[in-house]
PDB file of C-alpha atoms and ligand atoms in Angstrom:
ATOM      1  CA  MET A   1     -44.252 -18.815   2.103  1.00  0.00           C
ATOM      2  CA  ASP A   2     -41.871 -20.347   4.650  1.00  0.00           C
ATOM      3  CA  LEU A   3     -41.440 -17.752   7.394  1.00  0.00           C
ATOM      4  CA  GLY A   4     -38.328 -19.509   8.694  1.00  0.00           C
ATOM      5  CA  LEU A   5     -39.809 -20.008  12.179  1.00  0.00           C
ATOM      6  CA  LYS A   6     -39.068 -23.726  12.486  1.00  0.00           C
ATOM      7  CA  GLY A   7     -37.025 -24.334  15.653  1.00  0.00           C
ATOM      8  CA  LYS A   8     -37.070 -20.652  16.648  1.00  0.00           C
ATOM      9  CA  ILE A   9     -37.647 -19.862  20.331  1.00  0.00           C
ATOM     10  CA  ALA A  10     -40.386 -17.352  21.079  1.00  0.00           C
ATOM     11  CA  LEU A  11     -41.720 -15.721  24.233  1.00  0.00           C
ATOM     12  CA  VAL A  12     -45.331 -14.551  24.115  1.00  0.00           C
ATOM     13  CA  SER A  13     -46.743 -12.728  27.136  1.00  0.00           C
ATOM     14  CA  ALA A  14     -50.394 -12.509  28.196  1.00  0.00           C
ATOM     15  CA  ALA A  15     -51.123 -15.464  25.947  1.00  0.00           C
ATOM     16  CA  SER A  16     -53.775 -17.569  27.675  1.00  0.00           C
ATOM     17  CA  LYS A  17     -56.434 -16.064  25.396  1.00  0.00           C
ATOM     18  CA  GLY A  18     -57.116 -13.258  22.939  1.00  0.00           C
ATOM     19  CA  LEU A  19     -54.369 -11.636  20.874  1.00  0.00           C
ATOM     20  CA  GLY A  20     -51.469 -13.246  22.744  1.00  0.00           C
ATOM     21  CA  TYR A  21     -53.015 -16.663  22.205  1.00  0.00           C
ATOM     22  CA  GLY A  22     -53.506 -15.926  18.492  1.00  0.00           C
ATOM     23  CA  VAL A  23     -49.820 -15.034  18.152  1.00  0.00           C
ATOM     24  CA  ALA A  24     -48.614 -18.057  20.160  1.00  0.00           C
ATOM     25  CA  ARG A  25     -50.787 -20.322  18.012  1.00  0.00           C
ATOM     26  CA  ALA A  26     -49.500 -18.891  14.719  1.00  0.00           C
ATOM     27  CA  LEU A  27     -45.878 -19.267  15.870  1.00  0.00           C
ATOM     28  CA  ALA A  28     -46.459 -22.831  17.120  1.00  0.00           C
ATOM     29  CA  ARG A  29     -48.179 -23.832  13.871  1.00  0.00           C
ATOM     30  CA  ASP A  30     -45.105 -22.632  11.971  1.00  0.00           C
ATOM     31  CA  GLY A  31     -42.795 -24.805  14.055  1.00  0.00           C
ATOM     32  CA  ALA A  32     -41.502 -22.401  16.724  1.00  0.00           C
ATOM     33  CA  LYS A  33     -41.034 -23.418  20.353  1.00  0.00           C
ATOM     34  CA  VAL A  34     -43.216 -21.049  22.350  1.00  0.00           C
ATOM     35  CA  SER A  35     -43.011 -19.981  25.989  1.00  0.00           C
ATOM     36  CA  ILE A  36     -46.303 -18.404  27.058  1.00  0.00           C
ATOM     37  CA  CYS A  37     -47.340 -16.698  30.264  1.00  0.00           C
ATOM     38  CA  SER A  38     -50.336 -15.155  31.976  1.00  0.00           C
ATOM     39  CA  ARG A  39     -51.367 -14.417  35.582  1.00  0.00           C
ATOM     40  CA  GLU A  40     -53.584 -17.443  36.201  1.00  0.00           C
ATOM     41  CA  ALA A  41     -51.958 -20.889  36.347  1.00  0.00           C
ATOM     42  CA  GLY A  42     -55.140 -22.698  35.284  1.00  0.00           C
ATOM     43  CA  ASN A  43     -55.627 -20.457  32.221  1.00  0.00           C
ATOM     44  CA  VAL A  44     -52.066 -20.629  30.973  1.00  0.00           C
ATOM     45  CA  GLU A  45     -51.693 -24.391  31.564  1.00  0.00           C
ATOM     46  CA  ARG A  46     -54.955 -25.121  29.732  1.00  0.00           C
ATOM     47  CA  THR A  47     -53.917 -22.975  26.776  1.00  0.00           C
ATOM     48  CA  ALA A  48     -50.458 -24.562  26.634  1.00  0.00           C
ATOM     49  CA  GLN A  49     -51.970 -28.047  26.534  1.00  0.00           C
ATOM     50  CA  SER A  50     -54.416 -27.109  23.796  1.00  0.00           C
ATOM     51  CA  LEU A  51     -51.548 -25.616  21.729  1.00  0.00           C
ATOM     52  CA  ARG A  52     -49.478 -28.795  22.212  1.00  0.00           C
ATOM     53  CA  ASP A  53     -52.441 -30.980  21.232  1.00  0.00           C
ATOM     54  CA  GLU A  54     -53.248 -28.911  18.153  1.00  0.00           C
ATOM     55  CA  THR A  55     -49.769 -28.149  16.801  1.00  0.00           C
ATOM     56  CA  GLY A  56     -47.425 -30.733  18.355  1.00  0.00           C
ATOM     57  CA  ALA A  57     -45.074 -27.831  19.178  1.00  0.00           C
ATOM     58  CA  ASP A  58     -42.962 -27.527  22.334  1.00  0.00           C
ATOM     59  CA  ILE A  59     -44.844 -25.123  24.620  1.00  0.00           C
ATOM     60  CA  LEU A  60     -43.727 -23.882  28.051  1.00  0.00           C
ATOM     61  CA  ALA A  61     -46.340 -22.376  30.369  1.00  0.00           C
ATOM     62  CA  SER A  62     -45.416 -19.947  33.156  1.00  0.00           C
ATOM     63  CA  VAL A  63     -47.356 -17.878  35.619  1.00  0.00           C
ATOM     64  CA  CYS A  64     -46.177 -14.301  35.208  1.00  0.00           C
ATOM     65  CA  ASP A  65     -47.984 -11.076  35.994  1.00  0.00           C
ATOM     66  CA  VAL A  66     -46.130  -8.625  33.741  1.00  0.00           C
ATOM     67  CA  THR A  67     -46.634  -5.832  36.278  1.00  0.00           C
ATOM     68  CA  LYS A  68     -44.256  -7.743  38.602  1.00  0.00           C
ATOM     69  CA  PRO A  69     -40.581  -7.292  37.637  1.00  0.00           C
ATOM     70  CA  ASP A  70     -39.379 -10.408  39.491  1.00  0.00           C
ATOM     71  CA  GLN A  71     -41.974 -12.556  37.706  1.00  0.00           C
ATOM     72  CA  ILE A  72     -40.795 -11.288  34.309  1.00  0.00           C
ATOM     73  CA  THR A  73     -37.208 -12.168  35.210  1.00  0.00           C
ATOM     74  CA  ALA A  74     -38.247 -15.638  36.381  1.00  0.00           C
ATOM     75  CA  TRP A  75     -40.252 -16.304  33.180  1.00  0.00           C
ATOM     76  CA  VAL A  76     -37.377 -15.300  30.913  1.00  0.00           C
ATOM     77  CA  GLU A  77     -34.870 -17.282  32.986  1.00  0.00           C
ATOM     78  CA  GLN A  78     -37.056 -20.408  32.973  1.00  0.00           C
ATOM     79  CA  THR A  79     -37.288 -20.214  29.191  1.00  0.00           C
ATOM     80  CA  VAL A  80     -33.568 -19.715  28.706  1.00  0.00           C
ATOM     81  CA  ALA A  81     -32.818 -22.543  31.171  1.00  0.00           C
ATOM     82  CA  ALA A  82     -35.024 -24.834  29.072  1.00  0.00           C
ATOM     83  CA  TRP A  83     -34.114 -23.758  25.550  1.00  0.00           C
ATOM     84  CA  GLY A  84     -30.883 -21.753  25.773  1.00  0.00           C
ATOM     85  CA  ARG A  85     -31.746 -18.530  23.934  1.00  0.00           C
ATOM     86  CA  ILE A  86     -34.555 -16.283  22.689  1.00  0.00           C
ATOM     87  CA  ASP A  87     -35.237 -15.488  19.027  1.00  0.00           C
ATOM     88  CA  ALA A  88     -38.549 -13.652  19.269  1.00  0.00           C
ATOM     89  CA  LEU A  89     -40.514 -11.723  21.899  1.00  0.00           C
ATOM     90  CA  LEU A  90     -44.154 -10.647  21.693  1.00  0.00           C
ATOM     91  CA  VAL A  91     -44.832  -7.953  24.306  1.00  0.00           C
ATOM     92  CA  ASN A  92     -48.461  -7.998  25.454  1.00  0.00           C
ATOM     93  CA  ALA A  93     -50.526  -7.331  28.591  1.00  0.00           C
ATOM     94  CA  GLY A  94     -54.122  -6.700  29.610  1.00  0.00           C
ATOM     95  CA  GLY A  95     -55.549  -3.276  28.845  1.00  0.00           C
ATOM     96  CA  PRO A  96     -55.916  -0.384  31.328  1.00  0.00           C
ATOM     97  CA  PRO A  97     -59.448   0.549  32.438  1.00  0.00           C
ATOM     98  CA  GLY A  98     -61.640   2.939  30.454  1.00  0.00           C
ATOM     99  CA  GLY A  99     -62.948   6.286  31.673  1.00  0.00           C
ATOM    100  CA  LEU A 100     -62.433  10.012  31.275  1.00  0.00           C
ATOM    101  CA  ALA A 101     -58.755  10.968  31.560  1.00  0.00           C
ATOM    102  CA  LEU A 102     -59.210  13.659  34.209  1.00  0.00           C
ATOM    103  CA  GLU A 103     -61.386  11.390  36.339  1.00  0.00           C
ATOM    104  CA  MET A 104     -58.558   8.881  36.693  1.00  0.00           C
ATOM    105  CA  THR A 105     -56.712   8.987  40.017  1.00  0.00           C
ATOM    106  CA  ASP A 106     -52.941   9.176  40.353  1.00  0.00           C
ATOM    107  CA  ALA A 107     -52.996   5.527  41.414  1.00  0.00           C
ATOM    108  CA  GLN A 108     -54.837   4.572  38.196  1.00  0.00           C
ATOM    109  CA  TRP A 109     -52.338   6.514  36.067  1.00  0.00           C
ATOM    110  CA  GLN A 110     -49.475   4.875  37.928  1.00  0.00           C
ATOM    111  CA  SER A 111     -50.854   1.372  37.499  1.00  0.00           C
ATOM    112  CA  ALA A 112     -51.501   1.965  33.760  1.00  0.00           C
ATOM    113  CA  PHE A 113     -47.863   3.085  33.478  1.00  0.00           C
ATOM    114  CA  GLU A 114     -46.709  -0.147  35.142  1.00  0.00           C
ATOM    115  CA  LEU A 115     -49.097  -2.365  33.155  1.00  0.00           C
ATOM    116  CA  THR A 116     -48.530  -0.965  29.683  1.00  0.00           C
ATOM    117  CA  LEU A 117     -45.248   0.947  29.467  1.00  0.00           C
ATOM    118  CA  MET A 118     -42.975  -0.412  32.200  1.00  0.00           C
ATOM    119  CA  SER A 119     -43.954  -4.029  31.507  1.00  0.00           C
ATOM    120  CA  SER A 120     -42.780  -3.472  27.912  1.00  0.00           C
ATOM    121  CA  VAL A 121     -39.480  -1.947  29.041  1.00  0.00           C
ATOM    122  CA  ARG A 122     -38.906  -4.753  31.537  1.00  0.00           C
ATOM    123  CA  MET A 123     -39.775  -7.646  29.214  1.00  0.00           C
ATOM    124  CA  ILE A 124     -37.528  -6.297  26.473  1.00  0.00           C
ATOM    125  CA  ARG A 125     -34.708  -5.544  28.925  1.00  0.00           C
ATOM    126  CA  ALA A 126     -34.896  -9.090  30.318  1.00  0.00           C
ATOM    127  CA  ALA A 127     -35.003 -10.786  26.910  1.00  0.00           C
ATOM    128  CA  VAL A 128     -32.419  -8.850  24.897  1.00  0.00           C
ATOM    129  CA  PRO A 129     -29.292 -10.272  26.605  1.00  0.00           C
ATOM    130  CA  HIS A 130     -30.450 -13.740  25.478  1.00  0.00           C
ATOM    131  CA  MET A 131     -31.182 -12.714  21.892  1.00  0.00           C
ATOM    132  CA  THR A 132     -28.791 -13.391  19.090  1.00  0.00           C
ATOM    133  CA  GLU A 133     -28.383 -11.610  15.763  1.00  0.00           C
ATOM    134  CA  GLY A 134     -31.666 -11.760  13.859  1.00  0.00           C
ATOM    135  CA  GLY A 135     -33.767 -11.511  17.033  1.00  0.00           C
ATOM    136  CA  SER A 136     -37.158  -9.869  16.733  1.00  0.00           C
ATOM    137  CA  ILE A 137     -39.353  -7.964  19.201  1.00  0.00           C
ATOM    138  CA  LEU A 138     -42.969  -6.991  18.581  1.00  0.00           C
ATOM    139  CA  THR A 139     -45.261  -4.877  20.755  1.00  0.00           C
ATOM    140  CA  ILE A 140     -49.049  -4.628  20.652  1.00  0.00           C
ATOM    141  CA  THR A 141     -50.538  -1.153  20.979  1.00  0.00           C
ATOM    142  CA  SER A 142     -53.840   0.214  19.665  1.00  0.00           C
ATOM    143  CA  SER A 143     -55.387   2.377  16.960  1.00  0.00           C
ATOM    144  CA  SER A 144     -55.561   5.010  19.747  1.00  0.00           C
ATOM    145  CA  ILE A 145     -51.882   5.859  19.172  1.00  0.00           C
ATOM    146  CA  ARG A 146     -52.973   7.438  15.865  1.00  0.00           C
ATOM    147  CA  GLU A 147     -56.646   8.234  16.543  1.00  0.00           C
ATOM    148  CA  PRO A 148     -57.492   8.585  20.243  1.00  0.00           C
ATOM    149  CA  ILE A 149     -60.498   6.519  21.337  1.00  0.00           C
ATOM    150  CA  GLU A 150     -63.246   7.965  23.531  1.00  0.00           C
ATOM    151  CA  ARG A 151     -62.824   7.113  27.248  1.00  0.00           C
ATOM    152  CA  LEU A 152     -59.542   5.242  26.686  1.00  0.00           C
ATOM    153  CA  GLY A 153     -57.155   8.022  27.706  1.00  0.00           C
ATOM    154  CA  LEU A 154     -54.972   5.835  29.919  1.00  0.00           C
ATOM    155  CA  SER A 155     -54.482   3.415  27.058  1.00  0.00           C
ATOM    156  CA  THR A 156     -53.846   6.193  24.522  1.00  0.00           C
ATOM    157  CA  VAL A 157     -51.183   7.894  26.623  1.00  0.00           C
ATOM    158  CA  MET A 158     -49.328   4.763  27.745  1.00  0.00           C
ATOM    159  CA  ARG A 159     -49.462   3.060  24.358  1.00  0.00           C
ATOM    160  CA  SER A 160     -48.130   6.181  22.659  1.00  0.00           C
ATOM    161  CA  GLY A 161     -45.184   5.769  25.018  1.00  0.00           C
ATOM    162  CA  VAL A 162     -44.775   2.171  23.858  1.00  0.00           C
ATOM    163  CA  ALA A 163     -44.750   3.347  20.227  1.00  0.00           C
ATOM    164  CA  GLY A 164     -41.977   5.803  21.138  1.00  0.00           C
ATOM    165  CA  LEU A 165     -40.087   3.019  22.877  1.00  0.00           C
ATOM    166  CA  VAL A 166     -40.299   0.833  19.774  1.00  0.00           C
ATOM    167  CA  LYS A 167     -38.830   3.490  17.506  1.00  0.00           C
ATOM    168  CA  THR A 168     -36.102   4.283  20.047  1.00  0.00           C
ATOM    169  CA  LEU A 169     -35.132   0.640  20.497  1.00  0.00           C
ATOM    170  CA  ALA A 170     -35.199  -0.048  16.760  1.00  0.00           C
ATOM    171  CA  ASP A 171     -32.236   2.365  16.627  1.00  0.00           C
ATOM    172  CA  GLU A 172     -30.548   1.229  19.830  1.00  0.00           C
ATOM    173  CA  LEU A 173     -30.736  -2.503  19.014  1.00  0.00           C
ATOM    174  CA  ALA A 174     -29.988  -2.261  15.298  1.00  0.00           C
ATOM    175  CA  GLY A 175     -26.273  -2.651  15.981  1.00  0.00           C
ATOM    176  CA  LYS A 176     -27.049  -6.106  17.396  1.00  0.00           C
ATOM    177  CA  GLN A 177     -29.238  -6.882  14.352  1.00  0.00           C
ATOM    178  CA  ILE A 178     -32.301  -7.119  16.612  1.00  0.00           C
ATOM    179  CA  ARG A 179     -35.498  -5.753  15.050  1.00  0.00           C
ATOM    180  CA  VAL A 180     -38.261  -3.970  16.998  1.00  0.00           C
ATOM    181  CA  ASN A 181     -41.727  -3.380  15.547  1.00  0.00           C
ATOM    182  CA  ASN A 182     -45.250  -2.569  16.659  1.00  0.00           C
ATOM    183  CA  LEU A 183     -48.588  -4.068  15.657  1.00  0.00           C
ATOM    184  CA  ILE A 184     -51.885  -2.207  15.964  1.00  0.00           C
ATOM    185  CA  PRO A 185     -55.033  -4.293  16.410  1.00  0.00           C
ATOM    186  CA  GLY A 186     -58.120  -2.494  15.082  1.00  0.00           C
ATOM    187  CA  ARG A 187     -61.068  -4.428  16.516  1.00  0.00           C
ATOM    188  CA  ILE A 188     -60.128  -8.057  16.914  1.00  0.00           C
ATOM    189  CA  ASP A 189     -62.828 -10.336  18.300  1.00  0.00           C
ATOM    190  CA  THR A 190     -61.626 -11.134  21.857  1.00  0.00           C
ATOM    191  CA  GLU A 191     -63.080 -11.017  25.380  1.00  0.00           C
ATOM    192  CA  ARG A 192     -61.596  -7.540  25.903  1.00  0.00           C
ATOM    193  CA  VAL A 193     -63.501  -6.172  22.892  1.00  0.00           C
ATOM    194  CA  ALA A 194     -66.685  -7.906  24.065  1.00  0.00           C
ATOM    195  CA  GLN A 195     -66.274  -6.212  27.480  1.00  0.00           C
ATOM    196  CA  LEU A 196     -65.734  -2.799  25.856  1.00  0.00           C
ATOM    197  CA  ASP A 197     -68.881  -3.340  23.729  1.00  0.00           C
ATOM    198  CA  GLU A 198     -70.880  -4.239  26.849  1.00  0.00           C
ATOM    199  CA  ALA A 199     -69.689  -1.091  28.627  1.00  0.00           C
ATOM    200  CA  ALA A 200     -70.548   1.049  25.574  1.00  0.00           C
ATOM    201  CA  ALA A 201     -74.005  -0.560  25.397  1.00  0.00           C
ATOM    202  CA  LYS A 202     -74.680   0.276  29.062  1.00  0.00           C
ATOM    203  CA  ARG A 203     -73.638   3.894  28.564  1.00  0.00           C
ATOM    204  CA  SER A 204     -75.601   4.433  25.351  1.00  0.00           C
ATOM    205  CA  GLY A 205     -78.781   2.437  26.080  1.00  0.00           C
ATOM    206  CA  LEU A 206     -78.220   0.408  22.896  1.00  0.00           C
ATOM    207  CA  SER A 207     -77.999  -3.382  22.897  1.00  0.00           C
ATOM    208  CA  VAL A 208     -74.572  -5.042  22.671  1.00  0.00           C
ATOM    209  CA  GLU A 209     -75.550  -6.289  19.184  1.00  0.00           C
ATOM    210  CA  GLU A 210     -76.324  -2.725  18.060  1.00  0.00           C
ATOM    211  CA  VAL A 211     -73.032  -1.428  19.422  1.00  0.00           C
ATOM    212  CA  ARG A 212     -71.193  -4.233  17.631  1.00  0.00           C
ATOM    213  CA  ALA A 213     -73.067  -3.597  14.371  1.00  0.00           C
ATOM    214  CA  GLN A 214     -72.130   0.099  14.554  1.00  0.00           C
ATOM    215  CA  SER A 215     -68.481  -0.691  15.021  1.00  0.00           C
ATOM    216  CA  ILE A 216     -68.490  -3.219  12.160  1.00  0.00           C
ATOM    217  CA  ALA A 217     -70.143  -0.618   9.927  1.00  0.00           C
ATOM    218  CA  ARG A 218     -67.050   1.591  10.402  1.00  0.00           C
ATOM    219  CA  ILE A 219     -64.701  -1.165   9.186  1.00  0.00           C
ATOM    220  CA  PRO A 220     -64.244  -1.226   5.387  1.00  0.00           C
ATOM    221  CA  LEU A 221     -63.859  -5.053   5.348  1.00  0.00           C
ATOM    222  CA  LYS A 222     -67.194  -5.258   7.270  1.00  0.00           C
ATOM    223  CA  ARG A 223     -66.180  -7.698   9.962  1.00  0.00           C
ATOM    224  CA  LEU A 224     -64.214  -7.820  13.203  1.00  0.00           C
ATOM    225  CA  GLY A 225     -60.727  -9.260  12.891  1.00  0.00           C
ATOM    226  CA  THR A 226     -59.998 -12.747  14.180  1.00  0.00           C
ATOM    227  CA  THR A 227     -57.121 -13.798  16.413  1.00  0.00           C
ATOM    228  CA  GLU A 228     -55.885 -15.770  13.358  1.00  0.00           C
ATOM    229  CA  ASP A 229     -55.763 -12.550  11.285  1.00  0.00           C
ATOM    230  CA  PHE A 230     -53.746 -10.912  14.029  1.00  0.00           C
ATOM    231  CA  GLY A 231     -51.544 -13.956  14.710  1.00  0.00           C
ATOM    232  CA  SER A 232     -50.474 -14.310  11.063  1.00  0.00           C
ATOM    233  CA  ALA A 233     -49.340 -10.685  10.831  1.00  0.00           C
ATOM    234  CA  ALA A 234     -47.466 -10.976  14.135  1.00  0.00           C
ATOM    235  CA  ALA A 235     -45.788 -14.255  13.149  1.00  0.00           C
ATOM    236  CA  PHE A 236     -44.554 -12.598   9.947  1.00  0.00           C
ATOM    237  CA  LEU A 237     -43.044  -9.592  11.763  1.00  0.00           C
ATOM    238  CA  LEU A 238     -41.451 -11.868  14.370  1.00  0.00           C
ATOM    239  CA  SER A 239     -39.978 -14.170  11.711  1.00  0.00           C
ATOM    240  CA  PRO A 240     -36.797 -14.096   9.636  1.00  0.00           C
ATOM    241  CA  ALA A 241     -39.044 -13.409   6.614  1.00  0.00           C
ATOM    242  CA  ALA A 242     -39.322  -9.814   7.893  1.00  0.00           C
ATOM    243  CA  ALA A 243     -35.528  -9.445   8.153  1.00  0.00           C
ATOM    244  CA  TYR A 244     -35.413  -5.874   6.756  1.00  0.00           C
ATOM    245  CA  ILE A 245     -38.381  -4.481   8.711  1.00  0.00           C
ATOM    246  CA  THR A 246     -37.603  -2.583  11.913  1.00  0.00           C
ATOM    247  CA  GLY A 247     -39.052   0.488  13.643  1.00  0.00           C
ATOM    248  CA  ALA A 248     -42.320  -0.107  11.765  1.00  0.00           C
ATOM    249  CA  THR A 249     -45.927   0.021  12.919  1.00  0.00           C
ATOM    250  CA  LEU A 250     -48.362  -2.188  11.026  1.00  0.00           C
ATOM    251  CA  ARG A 251     -52.160  -2.049  11.331  1.00  0.00           C
ATOM    252  CA  VAL A 252     -54.326  -5.163  11.385  1.00  0.00           C
ATOM    253  CA  ASP A 253     -57.650  -3.367  11.248  1.00  0.00           C
ATOM    254  CA  GLY A 254     -59.601  -4.253   8.094  1.00  0.00           C
ATOM    255  CA  GLY A 255     -59.033  -0.667   6.932  1.00  0.00           C
ATOM    256  CA  MET A 256     -60.722   0.847  10.013  1.00  0.00           C
ATOM    257  CA  MET A 257     -58.211   3.605  10.773  1.00  0.00           C
ATOM    258  CA  ARG A 258     -58.777   6.745   8.734  1.00  0.00           C
ATOM    259  CA  SER A 259     -55.319   8.321   9.111  1.00  0.00           C
ATOM    260  CA  ILE A 260     -53.095   8.045   6.032  1.00  0.00           C
TER     261      ILE A 260
HETATM  262  P1  LIG B 301     -58.115 -10.345  26.436  1.00  0.00           P
HETATM  263  O1  LIG B 301     -58.925 -11.158  25.498  1.00  0.00           O
HETATM  264  O2  LIG B 301     -58.768  -9.758  27.641  1.00  0.00           O
HETATM  265  O3  LIG B 301     -56.848 -11.232  26.908  1.00  0.00           O
HETATM  266  C1  LIG B 301     -55.937 -10.714  27.807  1.00  0.00           C
HETATM  267  C2  LIG B 301     -54.850 -11.752  28.113  1.00  0.00           C
HETATM  268  O4  LIG B 301     -53.865 -11.127  28.911  1.00  0.00           O
HETATM  269  C3  LIG B 301     -55.301 -12.960  28.894  1.00  0.00           C
HETATM  270  O5  LIG B 301     -54.582 -14.088  28.434  1.00  0.00           O
HETATM  271  C4  LIG B 301     -54.911 -12.641  30.340  1.00  0.00           C
HETATM  272  O6  LIG B 301     -54.715 -13.867  31.025  1.00  0.00           O
HETATM  273  C5  LIG B 301     -53.609 -11.879  30.099  1.00  0.00           C
HETATM  274  N1  LIG B 301     -53.225 -10.866  31.080  1.00  0.00           N
HETATM  275  C6  LIG B 301     -53.954  -9.793  31.493  1.00  0.00           C
HETATM  276  N2  LIG B 301     -53.246  -9.049  32.353  1.00  0.00           N
HETATM  277  C7  LIG B 301     -52.028  -9.639  32.470  1.00  0.00           C
HETATM  278  C8  LIG B 301     -50.867  -9.340  33.221  1.00  0.00           C
HETATM  279  N3  LIG B 301     -50.810  -8.274  34.041  1.00  0.00           N
HETATM  280  N4  LIG B 301     -49.794 -10.171  33.117  1.00  0.00           N
HETATM  281  C9  LIG B 301     -49.852 -11.245  32.307  1.00  0.00           C
HETATM  282  N5  LIG B 301     -50.920 -11.586  31.585  1.00  0.00           N
HETATM  283  C10 LIG B 301     -52.008 -10.790  31.675  1.00  0.00           C
HETATM  284  O7  LIG B 301     -57.455  -9.075  25.689  1.00  0.00           O
HETATM  285  P2  LIG B 301     -57.008  -8.929  24.143  1.00  0.00           P
HETATM  286  O8  LIG B 301     -58.138  -8.443  23.330  1.00  0.00           O
HETATM  287  O9  LIG B 301     -56.249 -10.139  23.733  1.00  0.00           O
HETATM  288  O10 LIG B 301     -56.032  -7.679  24.265  1.00  0.00           O
HETATM  289  C11 LIG B 301     -54.639  -7.777  24.507  1.00  0.00           C
HETATM  290  C12 LIG B 301     -54.106  -6.359  24.598  1.00  0.00           C
HETATM  291  O11 LIG B 301     -54.327  -5.677  23.358  1.00  0.00           O
HETATM  292  C13 LIG B 301     -54.814  -5.526  25.663  1.00  0.00           C
HETATM  293  O12 LIG B 301     -53.882  -4.645  26.252  1.00  0.00           O
HETATM  294  C14 LIG B 301     -55.838  -4.755  24.871  1.00  0.00           C
HETATM  295  O13 LIG B 301     -56.232  -3.569  25.493  1.00  0.00           O
HETATM  296  C15 LIG B 301     -55.066  -4.495  23.581  1.00  0.00           C
HETATM  297  N6  LIG B 301     -55.930  -4.190  22.447  1.00  0.00           N
HETATM  298  C16 LIG B 301     -56.781  -5.130  21.968  1.00  0.00           C
HETATM  299  C17 LIG B 301     -57.586  -4.820  20.873  1.00  0.00           C
HETATM  300  C18 LIG B 301     -58.513  -5.844  20.261  1.00  0.00           C
HETATM  301  O14 LIG B 301     -59.087  -5.555  19.206  1.00  0.00           O
HETATM  302  N7  LIG B 301     -58.687  -7.002  20.844  1.00  0.00           N
HETATM  303  C19 LIG B 301     -57.541  -3.541  20.299  1.00  0.00           C
HETATM  304  C20 LIG B 301     -56.656  -2.605  20.829  1.00  0.00           C
HETATM  305  C21 LIG B 301     -55.840  -2.945  21.895  1.00  0.00           C
HETATM  306  P3  LIG B 301     -54.840 -14.047  32.644  1.00  0.00           P
HETATM  307  O15 LIG B 301     -56.174 -13.512  33.015  1.00  0.00           O
HETATM  308  O16 LIG B 301     -54.653 -15.519  32.878  1.00  0.00           O
HETATM  309  O17 LIG B 301     -53.707 -13.240  33.189  1.00  0.00           O
END
């Protein structure tokens, strides 16, 4: 199926590795021009070069910490200066720390708000003026917005806010024919998931392999997802092939979530 991404201009945040990288790679393979960012220049430059080498696509690399409003503005402006418009935006960031909700300080709540919710508002607000009819925005949240995860209260609360933002903006941007959707990763094999498994192993006294085996046992397809699995679903939702899908939340979880 031709997704219609050839020549489209996409922004993908937090893309030097993990889910963001998987999405940038899927878009680049389908012929989009992709502007990626992350906080560390070395990381983002290395990833951009490997995407260029693999796909031959035009890739821009920018340093942007999405908790910094001026850096978001600069990233979007650099992309528009280079390519003139934006067709697709993938909104991503690192995850907030784990721990019991009531043990989190006000400062931790505030920084989770900036990292997860306000970064989404700011990236979308910066990109929309440069989007034309047919533009597409996709956020990444978590299965916790449907089924809260133990010790991930900050993530659950802030990502539920992002899900509310998506549904709100699907209405508000529909008049401009801009679509807004949300993608839930179940357990996709990335460094973040490896770190969460290590923390769970320390708490439980199990080995990391045992923790991982337990989580795979809960997934009907009996494996972790790959960044390719996630990237393909994201590329579809960001593409013209998904022209009549807006305000939707799709799960890429191998059947893991139990809610209907
Ligand atoms: P990851 O493997 O740790 O990758 C995180 C990426 O984000 C890196 O490229 C990192 O690059 C960049 N980054 C982190 N903080 C940033 C910031 N403030 N500004 C810009 N870039 C930033 O994580 P992941 O598994 O891909 O997860 C991505 C998001 O999805 C996280 O919020 C995570 O909690 C969420 N999530 C993931 C899963 C899963 O199954 N993997 C499940 C549920 C939710 P630099 O270090 O160079 O900045």
